[in-house]
Coordinates of C-alpha atoms and ligand atoms in Angstrom, one line a residue:
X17 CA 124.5 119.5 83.6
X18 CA 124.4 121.6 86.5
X19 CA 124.0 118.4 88.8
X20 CA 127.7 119.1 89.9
X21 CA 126.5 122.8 91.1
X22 CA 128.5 123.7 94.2
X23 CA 128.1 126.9 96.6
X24 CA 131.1 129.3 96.0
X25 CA 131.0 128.4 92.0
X26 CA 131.3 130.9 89.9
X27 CA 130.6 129.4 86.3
X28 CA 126.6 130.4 85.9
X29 CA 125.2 127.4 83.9
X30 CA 122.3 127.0 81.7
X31 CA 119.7 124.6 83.1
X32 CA 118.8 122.5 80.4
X33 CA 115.7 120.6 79.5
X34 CA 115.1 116.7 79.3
X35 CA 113.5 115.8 76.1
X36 CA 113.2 112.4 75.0
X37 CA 115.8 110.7 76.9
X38 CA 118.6 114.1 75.7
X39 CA 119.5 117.0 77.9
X40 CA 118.6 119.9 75.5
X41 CA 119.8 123.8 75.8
X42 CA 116.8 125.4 75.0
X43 CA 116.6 127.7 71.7
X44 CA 114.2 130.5 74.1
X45 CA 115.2 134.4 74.2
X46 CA 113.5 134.2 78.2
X47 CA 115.8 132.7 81.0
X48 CA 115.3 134.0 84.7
X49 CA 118.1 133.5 87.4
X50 CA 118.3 131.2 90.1
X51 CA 119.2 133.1 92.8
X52 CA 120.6 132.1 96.1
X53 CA 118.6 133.8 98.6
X54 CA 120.6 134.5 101.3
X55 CA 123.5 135.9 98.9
X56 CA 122.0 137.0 95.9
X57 CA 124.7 134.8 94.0
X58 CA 123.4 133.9 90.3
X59 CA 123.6 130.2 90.7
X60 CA 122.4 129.6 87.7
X61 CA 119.8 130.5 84.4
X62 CA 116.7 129.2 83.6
X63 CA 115.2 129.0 80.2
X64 CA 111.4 129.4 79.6
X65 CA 111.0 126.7 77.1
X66 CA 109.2 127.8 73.6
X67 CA 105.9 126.2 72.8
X68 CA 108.0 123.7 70.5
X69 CA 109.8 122.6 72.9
X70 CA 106.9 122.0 75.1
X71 CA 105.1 120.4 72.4
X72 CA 108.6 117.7 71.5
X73 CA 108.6 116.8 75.5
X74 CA 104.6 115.9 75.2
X75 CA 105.3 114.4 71.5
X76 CA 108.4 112.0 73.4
X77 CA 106.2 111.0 76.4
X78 CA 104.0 110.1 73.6
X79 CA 106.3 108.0 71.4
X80 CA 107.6 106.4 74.6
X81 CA 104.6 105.2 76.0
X82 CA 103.8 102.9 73.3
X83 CA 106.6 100.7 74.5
X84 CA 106.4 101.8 78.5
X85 CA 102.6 100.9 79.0
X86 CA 103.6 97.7 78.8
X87 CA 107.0 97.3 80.2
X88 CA 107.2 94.6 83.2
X89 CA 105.6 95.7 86.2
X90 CA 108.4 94.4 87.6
X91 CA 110.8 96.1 85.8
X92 CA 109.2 99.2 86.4
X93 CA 109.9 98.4 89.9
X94 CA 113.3 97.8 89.8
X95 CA 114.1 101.1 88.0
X96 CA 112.2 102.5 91.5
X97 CA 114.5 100.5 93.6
X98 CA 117.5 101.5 91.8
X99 CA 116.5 105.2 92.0
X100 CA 115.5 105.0 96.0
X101 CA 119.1 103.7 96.4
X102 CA 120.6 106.5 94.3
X103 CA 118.9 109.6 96.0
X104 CA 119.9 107.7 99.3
X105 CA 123.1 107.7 98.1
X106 CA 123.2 111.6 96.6
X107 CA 121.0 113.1 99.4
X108 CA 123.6 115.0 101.1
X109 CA 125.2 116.7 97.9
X110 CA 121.8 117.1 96.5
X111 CA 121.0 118.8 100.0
X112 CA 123.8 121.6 99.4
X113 CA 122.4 122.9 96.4
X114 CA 119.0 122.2 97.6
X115 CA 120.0 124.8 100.5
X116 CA 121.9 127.2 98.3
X117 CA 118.8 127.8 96.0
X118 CA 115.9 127.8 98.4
X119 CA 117.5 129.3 101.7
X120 CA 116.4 126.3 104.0
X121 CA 118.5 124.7 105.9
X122 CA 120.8 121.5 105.5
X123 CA 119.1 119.6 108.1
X124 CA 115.8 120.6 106.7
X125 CA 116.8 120.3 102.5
X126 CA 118.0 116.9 103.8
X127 CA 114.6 116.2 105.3
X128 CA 112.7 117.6 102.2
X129 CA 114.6 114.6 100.2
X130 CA 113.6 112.0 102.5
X131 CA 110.1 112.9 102.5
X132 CA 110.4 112.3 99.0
X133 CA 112.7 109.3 99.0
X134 CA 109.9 107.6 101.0
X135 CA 107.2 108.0 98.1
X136 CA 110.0 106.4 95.7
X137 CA 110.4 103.5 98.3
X138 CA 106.5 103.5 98.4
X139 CA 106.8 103.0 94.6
X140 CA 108.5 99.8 94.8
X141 CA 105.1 98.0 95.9
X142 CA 103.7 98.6 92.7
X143 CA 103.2 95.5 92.3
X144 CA 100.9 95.1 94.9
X145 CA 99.5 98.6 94.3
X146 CA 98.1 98.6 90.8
X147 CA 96.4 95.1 91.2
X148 CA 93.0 94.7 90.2
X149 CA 89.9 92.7 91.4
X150 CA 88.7 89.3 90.8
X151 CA 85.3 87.5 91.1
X152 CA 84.4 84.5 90.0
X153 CA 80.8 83.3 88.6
X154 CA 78.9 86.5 88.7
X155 CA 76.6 84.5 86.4
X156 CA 77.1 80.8 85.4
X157 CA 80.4 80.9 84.2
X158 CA 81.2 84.0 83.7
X159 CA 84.1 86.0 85.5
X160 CA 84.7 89.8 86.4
X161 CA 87.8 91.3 86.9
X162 CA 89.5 94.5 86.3
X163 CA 92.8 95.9 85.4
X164 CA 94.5 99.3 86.5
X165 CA 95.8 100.4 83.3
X166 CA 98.0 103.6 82.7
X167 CA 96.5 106.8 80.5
X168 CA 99.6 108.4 78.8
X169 CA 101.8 111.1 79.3
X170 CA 100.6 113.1 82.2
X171 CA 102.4 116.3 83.5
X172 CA 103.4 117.6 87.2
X173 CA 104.3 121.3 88.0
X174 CA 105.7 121.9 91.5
X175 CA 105.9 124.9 93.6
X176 CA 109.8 126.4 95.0
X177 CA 109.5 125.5 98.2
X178 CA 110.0 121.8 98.4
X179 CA 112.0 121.0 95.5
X180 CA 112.3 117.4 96.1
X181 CA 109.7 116.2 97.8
X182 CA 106.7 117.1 95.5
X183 CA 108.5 116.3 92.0
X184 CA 109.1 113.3 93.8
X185 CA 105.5 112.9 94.9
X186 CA 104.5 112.8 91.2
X187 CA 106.9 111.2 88.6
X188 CA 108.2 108.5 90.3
X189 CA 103.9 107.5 91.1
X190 CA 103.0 108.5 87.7
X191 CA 106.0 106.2 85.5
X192 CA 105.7 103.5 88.4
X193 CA 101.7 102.7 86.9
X194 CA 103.0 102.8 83.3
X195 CA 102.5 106.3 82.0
X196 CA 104.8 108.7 81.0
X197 CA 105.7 112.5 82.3
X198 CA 106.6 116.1 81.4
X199 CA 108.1 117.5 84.8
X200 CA 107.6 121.8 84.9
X201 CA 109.4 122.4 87.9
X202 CA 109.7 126.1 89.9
X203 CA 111.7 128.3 88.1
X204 CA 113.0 129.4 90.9
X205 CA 114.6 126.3 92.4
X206 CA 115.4 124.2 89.3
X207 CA 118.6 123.0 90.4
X208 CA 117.7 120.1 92.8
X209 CA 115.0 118.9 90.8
X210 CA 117.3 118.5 88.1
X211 CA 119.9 116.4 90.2
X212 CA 116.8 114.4 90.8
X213 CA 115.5 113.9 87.5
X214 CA 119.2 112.3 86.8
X215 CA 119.5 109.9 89.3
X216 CA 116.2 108.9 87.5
X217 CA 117.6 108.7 84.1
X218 CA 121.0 106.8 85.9
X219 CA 118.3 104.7 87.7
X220 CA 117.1 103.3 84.2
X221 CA 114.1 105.6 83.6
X222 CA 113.9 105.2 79.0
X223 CA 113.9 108.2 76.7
X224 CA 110.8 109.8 76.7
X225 CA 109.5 108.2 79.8
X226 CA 110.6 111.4 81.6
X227 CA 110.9 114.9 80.3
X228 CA 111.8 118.1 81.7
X229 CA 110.5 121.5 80.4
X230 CA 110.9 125.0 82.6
X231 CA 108.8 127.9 82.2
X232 CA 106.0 130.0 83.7
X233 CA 102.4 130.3 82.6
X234 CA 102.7 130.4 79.3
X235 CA 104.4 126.4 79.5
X236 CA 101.8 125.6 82.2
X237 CA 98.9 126.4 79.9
X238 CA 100.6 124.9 76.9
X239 CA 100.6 121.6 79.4
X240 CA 97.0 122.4 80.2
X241 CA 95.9 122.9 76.9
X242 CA 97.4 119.6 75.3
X243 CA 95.5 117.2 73.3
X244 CA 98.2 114.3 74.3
X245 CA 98.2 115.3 77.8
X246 CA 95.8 112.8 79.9
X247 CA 96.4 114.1 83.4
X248 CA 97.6 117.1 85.3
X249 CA 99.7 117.1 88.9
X250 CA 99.8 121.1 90.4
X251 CA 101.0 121.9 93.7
X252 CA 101.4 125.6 94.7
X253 CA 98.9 129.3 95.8
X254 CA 95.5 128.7 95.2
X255 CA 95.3 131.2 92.5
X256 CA 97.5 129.3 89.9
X257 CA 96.0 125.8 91.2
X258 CA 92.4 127.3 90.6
X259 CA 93.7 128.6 87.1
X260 CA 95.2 125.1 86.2
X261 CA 92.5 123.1 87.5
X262 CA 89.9 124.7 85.6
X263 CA 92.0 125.3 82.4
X264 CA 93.1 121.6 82.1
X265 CA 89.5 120.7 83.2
X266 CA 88.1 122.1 80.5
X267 CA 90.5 120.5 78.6
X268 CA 89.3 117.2 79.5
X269 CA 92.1 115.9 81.9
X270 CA 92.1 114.7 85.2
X271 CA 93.2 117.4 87.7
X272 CA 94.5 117.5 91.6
X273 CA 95.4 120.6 92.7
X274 CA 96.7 120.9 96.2
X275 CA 97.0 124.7 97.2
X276 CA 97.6 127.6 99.6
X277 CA 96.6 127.0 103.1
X278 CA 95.9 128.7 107.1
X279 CA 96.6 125.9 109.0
X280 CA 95.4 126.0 112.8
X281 CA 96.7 124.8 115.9
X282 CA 94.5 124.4 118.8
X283 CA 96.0 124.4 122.1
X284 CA 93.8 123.4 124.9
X285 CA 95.1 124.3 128.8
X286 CA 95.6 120.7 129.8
X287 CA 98.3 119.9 126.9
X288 CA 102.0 118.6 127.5
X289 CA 103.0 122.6 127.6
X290 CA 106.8 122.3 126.6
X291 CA 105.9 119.8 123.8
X292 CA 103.2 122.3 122.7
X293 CA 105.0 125.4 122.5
X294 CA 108.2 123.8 120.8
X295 CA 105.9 122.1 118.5
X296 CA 104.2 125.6 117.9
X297 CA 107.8 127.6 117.2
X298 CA 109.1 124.8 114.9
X299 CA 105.9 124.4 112.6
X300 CA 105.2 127.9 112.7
X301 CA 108.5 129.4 112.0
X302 CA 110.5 126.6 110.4
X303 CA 111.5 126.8 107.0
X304 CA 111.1 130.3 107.4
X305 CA 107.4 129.9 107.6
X306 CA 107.2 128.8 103.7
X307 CA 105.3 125.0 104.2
X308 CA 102.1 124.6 103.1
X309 CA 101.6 122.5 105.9
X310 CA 103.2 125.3 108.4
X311 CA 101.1 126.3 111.5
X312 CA 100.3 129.8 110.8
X313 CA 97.3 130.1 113.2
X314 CA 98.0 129.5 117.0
X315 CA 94.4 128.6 119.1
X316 CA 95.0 129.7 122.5
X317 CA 91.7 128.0 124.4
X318 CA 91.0 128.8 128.2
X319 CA 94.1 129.5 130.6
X320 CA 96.2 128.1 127.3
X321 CA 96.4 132.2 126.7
X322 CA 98.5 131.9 129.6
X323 CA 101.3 131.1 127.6
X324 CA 101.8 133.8 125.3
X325 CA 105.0 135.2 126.9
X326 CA 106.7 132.0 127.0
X327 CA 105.9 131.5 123.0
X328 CA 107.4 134.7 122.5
X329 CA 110.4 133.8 124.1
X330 CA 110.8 130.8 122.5
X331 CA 110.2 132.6 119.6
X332 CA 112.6 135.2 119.9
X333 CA 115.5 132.6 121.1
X334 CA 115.3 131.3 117.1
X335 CA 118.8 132.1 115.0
X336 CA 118.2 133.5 112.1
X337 CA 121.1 132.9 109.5
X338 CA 121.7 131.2 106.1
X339 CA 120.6 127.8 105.9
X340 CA 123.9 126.9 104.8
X341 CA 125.5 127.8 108.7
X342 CA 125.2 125.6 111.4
X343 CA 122.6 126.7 113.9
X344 CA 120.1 127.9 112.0
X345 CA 116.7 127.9 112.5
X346 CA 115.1 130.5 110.0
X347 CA 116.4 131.1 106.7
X348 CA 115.8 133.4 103.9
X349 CA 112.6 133.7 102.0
X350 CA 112.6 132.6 98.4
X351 CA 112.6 135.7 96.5
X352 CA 112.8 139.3 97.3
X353 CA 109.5 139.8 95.8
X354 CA 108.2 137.3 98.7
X355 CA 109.9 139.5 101.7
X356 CA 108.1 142.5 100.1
X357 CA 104.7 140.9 100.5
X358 CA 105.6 139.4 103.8
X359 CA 106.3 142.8 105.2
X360 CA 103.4 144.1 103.9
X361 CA 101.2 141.9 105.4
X362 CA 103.2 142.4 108.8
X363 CA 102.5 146.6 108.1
X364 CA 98.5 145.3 107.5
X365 CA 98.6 143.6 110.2
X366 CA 99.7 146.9 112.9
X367 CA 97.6 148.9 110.9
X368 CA 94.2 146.8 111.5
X369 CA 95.3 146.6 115.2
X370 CA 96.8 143.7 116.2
X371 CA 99.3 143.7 119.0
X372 CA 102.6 142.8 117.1
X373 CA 104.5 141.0 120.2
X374 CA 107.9 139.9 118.4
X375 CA 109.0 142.3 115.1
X376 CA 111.0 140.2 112.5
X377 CA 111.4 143.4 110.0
X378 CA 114.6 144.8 110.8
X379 CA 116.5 141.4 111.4
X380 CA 120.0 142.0 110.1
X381 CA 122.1 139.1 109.3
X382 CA 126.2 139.9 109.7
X383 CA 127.8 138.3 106.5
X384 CA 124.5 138.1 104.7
X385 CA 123.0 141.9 104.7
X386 CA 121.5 141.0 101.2
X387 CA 119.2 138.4 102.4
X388 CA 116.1 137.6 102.0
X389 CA 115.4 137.6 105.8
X390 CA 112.8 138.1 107.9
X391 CA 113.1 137.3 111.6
X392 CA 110.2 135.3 113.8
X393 CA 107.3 137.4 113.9
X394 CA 104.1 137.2 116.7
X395 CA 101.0 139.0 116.7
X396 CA 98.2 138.5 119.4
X397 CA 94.8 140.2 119.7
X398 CA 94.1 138.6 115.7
X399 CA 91.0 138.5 114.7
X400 CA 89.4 136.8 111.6
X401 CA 88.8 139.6 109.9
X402 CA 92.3 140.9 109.4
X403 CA 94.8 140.1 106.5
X404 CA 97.0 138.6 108.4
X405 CA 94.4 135.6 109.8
X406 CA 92.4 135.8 106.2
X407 CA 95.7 135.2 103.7
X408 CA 98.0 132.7 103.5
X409 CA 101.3 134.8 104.8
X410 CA 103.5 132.2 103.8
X411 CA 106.6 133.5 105.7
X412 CA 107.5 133.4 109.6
X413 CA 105.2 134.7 111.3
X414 CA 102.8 133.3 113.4
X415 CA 99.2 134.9 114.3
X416 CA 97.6 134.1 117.5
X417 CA 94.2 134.6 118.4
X418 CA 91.8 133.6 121.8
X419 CA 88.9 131.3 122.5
X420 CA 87.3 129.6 125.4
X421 CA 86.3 126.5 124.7
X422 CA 87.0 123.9 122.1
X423 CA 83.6 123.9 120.5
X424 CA 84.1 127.4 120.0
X425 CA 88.1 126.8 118.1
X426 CA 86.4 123.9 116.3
X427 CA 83.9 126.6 114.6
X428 CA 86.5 128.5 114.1
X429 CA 88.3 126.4 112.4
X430 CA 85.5 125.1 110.6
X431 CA 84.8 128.9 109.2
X432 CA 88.0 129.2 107.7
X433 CA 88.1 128.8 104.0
X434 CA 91.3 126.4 104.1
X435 CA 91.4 122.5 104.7
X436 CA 94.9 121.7 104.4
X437 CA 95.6 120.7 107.9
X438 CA 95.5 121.2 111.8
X439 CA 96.6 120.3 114.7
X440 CA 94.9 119.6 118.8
X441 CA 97.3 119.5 121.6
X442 CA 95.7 118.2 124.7
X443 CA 96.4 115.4 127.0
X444 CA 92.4 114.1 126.9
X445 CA 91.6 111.4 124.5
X446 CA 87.8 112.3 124.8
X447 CA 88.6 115.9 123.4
X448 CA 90.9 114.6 120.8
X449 CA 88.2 112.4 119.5
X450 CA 85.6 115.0 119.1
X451 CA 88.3 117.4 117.3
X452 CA 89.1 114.8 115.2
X453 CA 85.2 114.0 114.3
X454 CA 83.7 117.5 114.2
X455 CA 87.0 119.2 112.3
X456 CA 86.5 119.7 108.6
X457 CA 90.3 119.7 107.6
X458 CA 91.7 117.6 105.7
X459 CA 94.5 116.7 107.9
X460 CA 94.2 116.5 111.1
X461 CA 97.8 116.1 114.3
X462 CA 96.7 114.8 117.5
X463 CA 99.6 116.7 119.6
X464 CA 101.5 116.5 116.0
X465 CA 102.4 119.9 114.4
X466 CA 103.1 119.3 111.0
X467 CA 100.6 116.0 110.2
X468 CA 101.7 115.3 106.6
X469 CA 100.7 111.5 105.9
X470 CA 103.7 109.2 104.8
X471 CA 103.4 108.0 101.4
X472 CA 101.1 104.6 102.2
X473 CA 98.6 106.6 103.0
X474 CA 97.9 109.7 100.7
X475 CA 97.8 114.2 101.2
X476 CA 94.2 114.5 101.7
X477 CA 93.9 118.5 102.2
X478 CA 90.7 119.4 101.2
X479 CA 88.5 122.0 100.9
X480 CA 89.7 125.6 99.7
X481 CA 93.0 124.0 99.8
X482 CA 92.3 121.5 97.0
X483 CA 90.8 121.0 94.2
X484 CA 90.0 117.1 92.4
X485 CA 89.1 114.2 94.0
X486 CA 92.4 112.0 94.6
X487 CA 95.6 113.3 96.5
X488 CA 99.3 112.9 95.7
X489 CA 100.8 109.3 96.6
X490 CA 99.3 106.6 98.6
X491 CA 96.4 104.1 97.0
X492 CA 94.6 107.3 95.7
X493 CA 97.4 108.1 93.6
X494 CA 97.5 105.2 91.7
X495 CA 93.6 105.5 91.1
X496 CA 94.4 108.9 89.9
X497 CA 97.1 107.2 87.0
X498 CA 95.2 104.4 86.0
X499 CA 92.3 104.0 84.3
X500 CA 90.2 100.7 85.4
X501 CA 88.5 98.8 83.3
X502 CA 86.5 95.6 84.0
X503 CA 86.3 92.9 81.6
X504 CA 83.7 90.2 81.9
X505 CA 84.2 87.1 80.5
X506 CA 83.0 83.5 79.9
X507 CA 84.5 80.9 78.1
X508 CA 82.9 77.5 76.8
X509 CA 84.2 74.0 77.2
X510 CA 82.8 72.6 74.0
X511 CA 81.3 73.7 71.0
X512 CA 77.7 72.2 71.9
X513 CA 76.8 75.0 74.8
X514 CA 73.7 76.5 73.5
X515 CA 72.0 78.8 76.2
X516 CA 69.7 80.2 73.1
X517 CA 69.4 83.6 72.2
X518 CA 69.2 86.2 75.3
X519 CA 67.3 89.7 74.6
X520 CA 67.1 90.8 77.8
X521 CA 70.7 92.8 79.6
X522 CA 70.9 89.6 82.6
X523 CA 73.9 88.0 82.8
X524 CA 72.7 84.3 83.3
Ligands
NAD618 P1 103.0 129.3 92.6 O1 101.5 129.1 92.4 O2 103.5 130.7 92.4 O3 103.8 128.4 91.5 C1 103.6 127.0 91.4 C2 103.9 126.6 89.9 O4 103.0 127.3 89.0 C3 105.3 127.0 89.5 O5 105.8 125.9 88.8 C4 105.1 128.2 88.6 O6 106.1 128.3 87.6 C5 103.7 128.0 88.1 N1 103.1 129.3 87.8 C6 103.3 130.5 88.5 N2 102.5 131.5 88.0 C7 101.7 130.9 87.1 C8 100.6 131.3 86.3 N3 100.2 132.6 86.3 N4 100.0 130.4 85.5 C9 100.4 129.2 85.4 N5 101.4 128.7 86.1 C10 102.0 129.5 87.0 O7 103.4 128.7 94.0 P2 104.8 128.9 94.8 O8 104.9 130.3 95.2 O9 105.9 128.3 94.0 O10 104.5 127.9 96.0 C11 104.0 128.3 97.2 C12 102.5 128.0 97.3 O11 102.3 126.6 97.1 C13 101.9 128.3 98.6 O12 100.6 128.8 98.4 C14 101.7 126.9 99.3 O13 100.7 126.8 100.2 C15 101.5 126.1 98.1 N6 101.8 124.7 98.4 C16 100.7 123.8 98.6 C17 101.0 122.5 98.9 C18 99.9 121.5 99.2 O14 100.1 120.3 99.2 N7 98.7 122.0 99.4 C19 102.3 122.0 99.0 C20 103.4 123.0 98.8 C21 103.1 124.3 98.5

């Protein structure tokens, strides 16, 4: 198992997949690298599972959840507590190979596992969680109640650029409520999702409770497509989550779909100004711009425009390395594919004549010239009707564009297709309040950059940027893995209760 994966290895393994409880090589004639992006270095080789291999991961989730579905809740938690203790426990090895096949850096592969961690600790309180309702005499004698129960095997596929935290925002919810789960992870990341999935195992998860399959489209649809599958978990672009959503909801299954984003930050002239602009520069640039919750959009409002030149600097002051050196702040992006459409977007950008005020293009990294790299980038003069405002970039580079007042960024804002999230930075409560009312995001930081809910609450993105009702974690989670249903009952004392026959639908 490539769980023991360390930089500098030279052996390229075979990620396998988890089905029913064994680690399986898969019998496919398609495997992709995993590549390190900063080095190019073949960590390891993917296999895009056959269609009966998909269909034997569904069939064990199936099997398994005969005996699951009704498996102590409180053995259910335990497992959970026993797993929150292991990734503690693994987090900084896990880290390494987190950093060595996504590019970001320690500090921030570490953090990417926490944020995860916290919905497996938030999974302990299923027993509080999953509790239905009670009342008493809704009619004489009779009681109504209702229980949370779990729907089957449901599947999750995750996007590459948090490798922990969103497998961990699905599984660990999704066995917690009693259900099983066929994990598809990115392809291009596999590695630390693997390490992940066998702390889970370790942790006590059953055969078949948990399964693994890896693939591309043709595995997603096959999950999509299912008969046996009840429920469907997709984070990543808004193309594939508008794909999934509306092939697996055609397929009868539930479906949350969390997806691309353009997420704003409004600056008004009376904010904290050194807070703002490092909050700016480490939202917008961190992780080498590649969060779905990065600020991509900076709102200048009033004599905030002011403080262009001392973004830039800031900006420009960022190292850009390998995530696995100390000191860095910008690592690679995923994939040379990615750089390509980064730096085409940057060219777009020039071309439709916006004032490019820090040029990431020709970074060059000593010791990592094959790199995936591209350096902190800044445009001003940005308006909405340029590629660069209008598509998710998904890399570093931050566009800013110039308003004068706050009603005016709020309808801005507002116009924009995307709802993931947004930020105000201002010092007035009264403005914050009205930005916070009038703002139709889904997420919303009061002098916060990156405002992604901790797991007792839930991801509520919304508009263009999601699709299905419920978000991952939180209470809407669990509404999203259970079924409810509501019995209504009445029982008699004796056998001489005779309330005569009742044609009408009153409960009496
Ligand atoms: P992606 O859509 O390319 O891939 C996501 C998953 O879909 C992967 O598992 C991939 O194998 C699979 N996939 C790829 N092409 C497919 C196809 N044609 N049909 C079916 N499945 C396919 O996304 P990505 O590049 O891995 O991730 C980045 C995107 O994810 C960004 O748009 C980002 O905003 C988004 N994202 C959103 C959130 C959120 O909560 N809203 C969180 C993280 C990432």
């Amino acid at each position: 198992m490539n769980a023991s994966l360390t930089p500098g290895q030279t052996k390229v393994e075979q990620v396998k997949l988890l089905i029913d409880g064994q680690w399986v090589e898969s019998k496919t004639t398609e495997w992709r690298d995993v590549v390190n992006p900063a080095t190019q270095q073949v960590l390891a080789r993917v296999p895009f599972a056959t269609s009966e291999e998909v269909d034997a991961a569904i069939a064990a989730g199936q099997r398994a959840f005969k005996t699951w579905r009704d498996t102590p809740i409180g053995a259910r938690m335990r497992i959970m507590l026993k797993l929150q203790a292991l990734i503690r426990e693994h987090s900084k090895r896990i880290a390494v190979v987190l950093s060595a096949e996504q590019g970001k850096t320690i500090a921030d592969a570490e953090g990417d596992i926490f944020r995860g961690l916290e919905v497996v600790e938030h999974a302990c309180s299923i027993g509080s969680l999953q509790m239905g309702e009670f009342a008493e005499n809704v009619a004489g004698g009779v009681d109504t109640y209702t229980l949370r129960q779990p729907i089957g095997v449901c599947a999750g596929i995750t996007p590459f650029n948090f490798p922990a935290m969103i497998p961990l925002w699905m599984f660990p919810m999704a066995i917690v409520c009693g259900n099983t789960f066929v994990l598809k992870p990115s392809e291009q990341d596999p590695l630390s999702t693997m390490m992940l999935v066998e702390l889970a195992l370790e942790a006590g998860v059953p055969a078949g409770v948990l399964n693994v399959v890896h693939g591309g489209k043709q595995v997603v649809d096959a999950l999509c497509t299912h008969t046996d599958i009840k429920a469907i978990s997709f984070v990543g672009s808004t193309e594939v989550g508008t794909h999934v959503y509306n092939l697996a909801g055609q397929h009868g299954k539930r479906v949350q779909s969390m997806m691309g984003a353009k997420n704003h930050a409004v600056v008004l002239p009376d904010a904290n100004r050194t807070q703002t602009l490092n909050a700016l520069v480490g939202a917008g640039f961190g992780a080498a711009g590649q969060r779905c919750m990065a600020t991509s959009v900076a709102v200048l409002v009033g004599k905030a425009r002011e403080w262009l030149p001392e973004l830039k600097a800031l900006a420009a002051n960022l190292k850009v390395n390998a995530g696995s050196e100390p000191g860095t702040d910008v690592g690679p992006l995923i994939s040379k594919r990615a750089k390509e459409r980064v730096l085409g977007l940057i060219e777009s950008g020039i071309k439709e004549g916006a004032t490019l005020e820090l040029d990431g293009r020709d970074v060059s990294v000593p010791g990592y010239e094959q790199g995936n790299f591209v350096g902190p980038t800044l445009f001003s003069g940005v308006t909405t009707d340029m590629q660069i405002y209008t598509q998710e970039i998904f890399g570093p580079v931050l566009v800013v564009l110039e308003v004068d007042t706050l009603d005016e960024a709020i309808a801005l804002v507002n116009r924009n297709p995307f709802g993931n999230g947004t930020g105000l930075f201002t010092q007035s409560g009264a403005a914050a309040r009205k930005f916070q009312n009038e703002i139709d995001v889904g997420q919303v930081g009061i002098n916060i950059p990156i405002p992604v809910p901790v797991p007792f609450f839930s991801f509520t993105g919304s508009r263009g940027s999601k699709l299905g009702d419920l978000g991952p974690y939180g209470k809407q989670v669990v509404q999203f893995y259970t079924q409810t249903k509501t019995v209504t009952s009445r029982w008699f004392d004796d056998d001489s209760v005779n309330d005569g026959v009742n044609t009408t639908i009153s409960l009496r």
